[in-house]
Short mmCIF file of N, CA and C in Angstrom, two decimals:
data_model
loop_
_atom_site.label_atom_id
_atom_site.label_comp_id
_atom_site.label_asym_id
_atom_site.label_seq_id
_atom_site.Cartn_x
_atom_site.Cartn_y
_atom_site.Cartn_z
N UNK A 1 0.86 -1.16 0.00
CA UNK A 1 0.00 0.00 0.00
C UNK A 1 0.91 1.24 0.00
N UNK A 2 0.51 2.22 -0.78
CA UNK A 2 1.25 3.47 -0.82
C UNK A 2 0.27 4.64 -0.65
N UNK A 3 0.78 5.69 -0.06
CA UNK A 3 -0.01 6.91 0.13
C UNK A 3 0.05 7.72 -1.15
N UNK A 4 -1.09 8.00 -1.75
CA UNK A 4 -1.15 8.76 -3.00
C UNK A 4 -1.72 10.15 -2.80
N UNK A 5 -1.89 10.55 -1.55
CA UNK A 5 -2.56 11.83 -1.26
C UNK A 5 -1.84 13.04 -1.87
N UNK A 6 -0.55 12.97 -2.07
CA UNK A 6 0.19 14.10 -2.63
C UNK A 6 0.20 14.15 -4.15
N UNK A 7 -0.54 13.26 -4.80
CA UNK A 7 -0.50 13.19 -6.27
C UNK A 7 -1.67 13.88 -6.96
N UNK A 8 -2.53 14.52 -6.22
CA UNK A 8 -3.62 15.33 -6.78
C UNK A 8 -4.63 14.56 -7.63
N UNK A 9 -5.01 13.37 -7.16
CA UNK A 9 -6.09 12.63 -7.80
C UNK A 9 -7.30 12.70 -6.88
N UNK A 10 -8.48 12.60 -7.43
CA UNK A 10 -9.71 12.71 -6.64
C UNK A 10 -9.79 11.60 -5.58
N UNK A 11 -9.35 10.40 -5.95
CA UNK A 11 -9.38 9.28 -5.01
C UNK A 11 -8.57 8.12 -5.57
N UNK A 12 -8.57 7.01 -4.86
CA UNK A 12 -7.80 5.85 -5.27
C UNK A 12 -8.28 5.24 -6.59
N UNK A 13 -9.57 5.29 -6.83
CA UNK A 13 -10.12 4.76 -8.07
C UNK A 13 -9.61 5.57 -9.27
N UNK A 14 -9.64 6.88 -9.16
CA UNK A 14 -9.14 7.74 -10.24
C UNK A 14 -7.65 7.50 -10.48
N UNK A 15 -6.89 7.38 -9.40
CA UNK A 15 -5.46 7.13 -9.53
C UNK A 15 -5.19 5.79 -10.21
N UNK A 16 -5.86 4.74 -9.75
CA UNK A 16 -5.63 3.41 -10.31
C UNK A 16 -6.07 3.34 -11.77
N UNK A 17 -7.13 4.03 -12.12
CA UNK A 17 -7.57 4.06 -13.51
C UNK A 17 -6.51 4.77 -14.37
N UNK A 18 -6.01 5.90 -13.90
CA UNK A 18 -4.95 6.63 -14.60
C UNK A 18 -3.71 5.76 -14.77
N UNK A 19 -3.31 5.10 -13.69
CA UNK A 19 -2.12 4.27 -13.74
C UNK A 19 -2.25 3.19 -14.80
N UNK A 20 -3.40 2.55 -14.86
CA UNK A 20 -3.61 1.48 -15.82
C UNK A 20 -3.65 1.99 -17.26
N UNK A 21 -4.39 3.06 -17.49
CA UNK A 21 -4.58 3.53 -18.87
C UNK A 21 -3.41 4.37 -19.39
N UNK A 22 -2.80 5.17 -18.54
CA UNK A 22 -1.75 6.09 -19.01
C UNK A 22 -0.33 5.62 -18.73
N UNK A 23 -0.12 4.85 -17.68
CA UNK A 23 1.22 4.43 -17.29
C UNK A 23 1.46 2.96 -17.64
N UNK A 24 0.40 2.18 -17.70
CA UNK A 24 0.54 0.76 -18.04
C UNK A 24 0.92 -0.11 -16.86
N UNK A 25 0.60 0.35 -15.65
CA UNK A 25 0.86 -0.40 -14.42
C UNK A 25 -0.46 -0.53 -13.68
N UNK A 26 -0.78 -1.73 -13.25
CA UNK A 26 -2.04 -1.95 -12.54
C UNK A 26 -1.85 -1.83 -11.04
N UNK A 27 -2.81 -1.21 -10.39
CA UNK A 27 -2.87 -1.12 -8.93
C UNK A 27 -4.32 -1.35 -8.53
N UNK A 28 -4.53 -1.66 -7.29
CA UNK A 28 -5.87 -1.97 -6.79
C UNK A 28 -6.34 -0.82 -5.91
N UNK A 29 -7.51 -0.25 -6.17
CA UNK A 29 -8.04 0.79 -5.30
C UNK A 29 -8.58 0.16 -4.00
N UNK A 30 -7.90 0.37 -2.89
CA UNK A 30 -8.28 -0.32 -1.67
C UNK A 30 -9.57 0.17 -1.02
N UNK A 31 -10.10 1.29 -1.44
CA UNK A 31 -11.32 1.80 -0.80
C UNK A 31 -12.46 0.78 -0.86
N UNK A 32 -12.44 -0.09 -1.84
CA UNK A 32 -13.48 -1.12 -1.97
C UNK A 32 -13.46 -2.10 -0.80
N UNK A 33 -12.35 -2.18 -0.09
CA UNK A 33 -12.21 -3.12 1.01
C UNK A 33 -12.51 -2.49 2.38
N UNK A 34 -12.80 -1.21 2.40
CA UNK A 34 -13.04 -0.50 3.66
C UNK A 34 -14.54 -0.37 3.92
N UNK A 35 -14.92 -0.46 5.19
CA UNK A 35 -16.32 -0.24 5.56
C UNK A 35 -16.73 1.18 5.17
N UNK A 36 -15.82 2.13 5.38
CA UNK A 36 -16.00 3.52 4.95
C UNK A 36 -14.98 3.76 3.83
N UNK A 37 -15.40 3.69 2.58
CA UNK A 37 -14.46 3.79 1.46
C UNK A 37 -13.53 5.00 1.51
N UNK A 38 -13.97 6.08 2.09
CA UNK A 38 -13.11 7.27 2.18
C UNK A 38 -11.84 7.00 2.98
N UNK A 39 -11.88 6.00 3.86
CA UNK A 39 -10.69 5.67 4.66
C UNK A 39 -9.55 5.12 3.79
N UNK A 40 -9.87 4.58 2.64
CA UNK A 40 -8.85 4.05 1.75
C UNK A 40 -8.64 4.86 0.50
N UNK A 41 -9.30 6.00 0.41
CA UNK A 41 -9.26 6.81 -0.82
C UNK A 41 -7.92 7.45 -1.11
N UNK A 42 -7.03 7.51 -0.13
CA UNK A 42 -5.72 8.13 -0.36
C UNK A 42 -4.61 7.07 -0.46
N UNK A 43 -5.01 5.83 -0.75
CA UNK A 43 -4.04 4.73 -0.84
C UNK A 43 -4.19 3.99 -2.16
N UNK A 44 -3.14 3.29 -2.54
CA UNK A 44 -3.19 2.37 -3.68
C UNK A 44 -2.47 1.10 -3.25
N UNK A 45 -2.94 -0.01 -3.75
CA UNK A 45 -2.36 -1.30 -3.38
C UNK A 45 -1.73 -1.93 -4.61
N UNK A 46 -0.49 -2.39 -4.43
CA UNK A 46 0.23 -3.08 -5.49
C UNK A 46 0.47 -4.52 -5.08
N UNK A 47 0.45 -5.43 -6.03
CA UNK A 47 0.81 -6.83 -5.80
C UNK A 47 2.13 -7.09 -6.52
N UNK A 48 3.03 -7.76 -5.84
CA UNK A 48 4.37 -7.96 -6.40
C UNK A 48 4.65 -9.42 -6.75
N UNK A 49 3.63 -10.15 -7.14
CA UNK A 49 3.80 -11.56 -7.50
C UNK A 49 4.10 -11.66 -9.00
N UNK A 50 5.17 -11.03 -9.40
CA UNK A 50 5.56 -10.97 -10.81
C UNK A 50 7.03 -11.35 -10.95
N UNK A 51 7.45 -11.60 -12.18
CA UNK A 51 8.86 -11.85 -12.46
C UNK A 51 9.66 -10.57 -12.27
N UNK A 52 10.92 -10.71 -11.98
CA UNK A 52 11.80 -9.56 -11.73
C UNK A 52 11.78 -8.57 -12.90
N UNK A 53 11.80 -9.08 -14.14
CA UNK A 53 11.81 -8.19 -15.30
C UNK A 53 10.50 -7.40 -15.41
N UNK A 54 9.39 -8.00 -15.00
CA UNK A 54 8.10 -7.30 -15.01
C UNK A 54 8.10 -6.18 -13.98
N UNK A 55 8.65 -6.45 -12.80
CA UNK A 55 8.73 -5.43 -11.76
C UNK A 55 9.65 -4.29 -12.18
N UNK A 56 10.75 -4.61 -12.84
CA UNK A 56 11.68 -3.57 -13.31
C UNK A 56 10.99 -2.67 -14.34
N UNK A 57 10.22 -3.27 -15.23
CA UNK A 57 9.49 -2.47 -16.23
C UNK A 57 8.43 -1.59 -15.56
N UNK A 58 7.75 -2.13 -14.57
CA UNK A 58 6.76 -1.33 -13.84
C UNK A 58 7.43 -0.15 -13.15
N UNK A 59 8.57 -0.37 -12.54
CA UNK A 59 9.31 0.71 -11.88
C UNK A 59 9.71 1.78 -12.89
N UNK A 60 10.15 1.35 -14.07
CA UNK A 60 10.52 2.31 -15.12
C UNK A 60 9.31 3.15 -15.52
N UNK A 61 8.17 2.52 -15.69
CA UNK A 61 6.95 3.23 -16.09
C UNK A 61 6.47 4.19 -14.99
N UNK A 62 6.59 3.76 -13.75
CA UNK A 62 6.14 4.61 -12.63
C UNK A 62 6.98 5.88 -12.51
N UNK A 63 8.19 5.88 -13.05
CA UNK A 63 9.01 7.08 -13.04
C UNK A 63 8.34 8.23 -13.77
N UNK A 64 7.43 7.90 -14.69
CA UNK A 64 6.70 8.95 -15.43
C UNK A 64 5.83 9.80 -14.50
N UNK A 65 5.46 9.26 -13.34
CA UNK A 65 4.65 10.04 -12.39
C UNK A 65 5.41 11.24 -11.87
N UNK A 66 6.72 11.16 -11.79
CA UNK A 66 7.54 12.29 -11.33
C UNK A 66 7.51 13.45 -12.30
N UNK A 67 7.30 13.16 -13.57
CA UNK A 67 7.33 14.19 -14.61
C UNK A 67 5.99 14.88 -14.80
N UNK A 68 4.92 14.30 -14.22
CA UNK A 68 3.58 14.82 -14.45
C UNK A 68 3.10 15.60 -13.33
#
């Protein structure tokens, strides 16, 4: 889980949708798992059950967030 509150997205769903469509990296919006979805709206969840080369490519793509 990472804190996305400083990235200026409306919520975790908007961030995860952006990540998938614009960056090519999938993340899970954790608000769906909270009794009060707002409690998870500033977080994103990543799963790391991938090959090393897949994780390296994801890290390279995530660097684009620094430029935006």
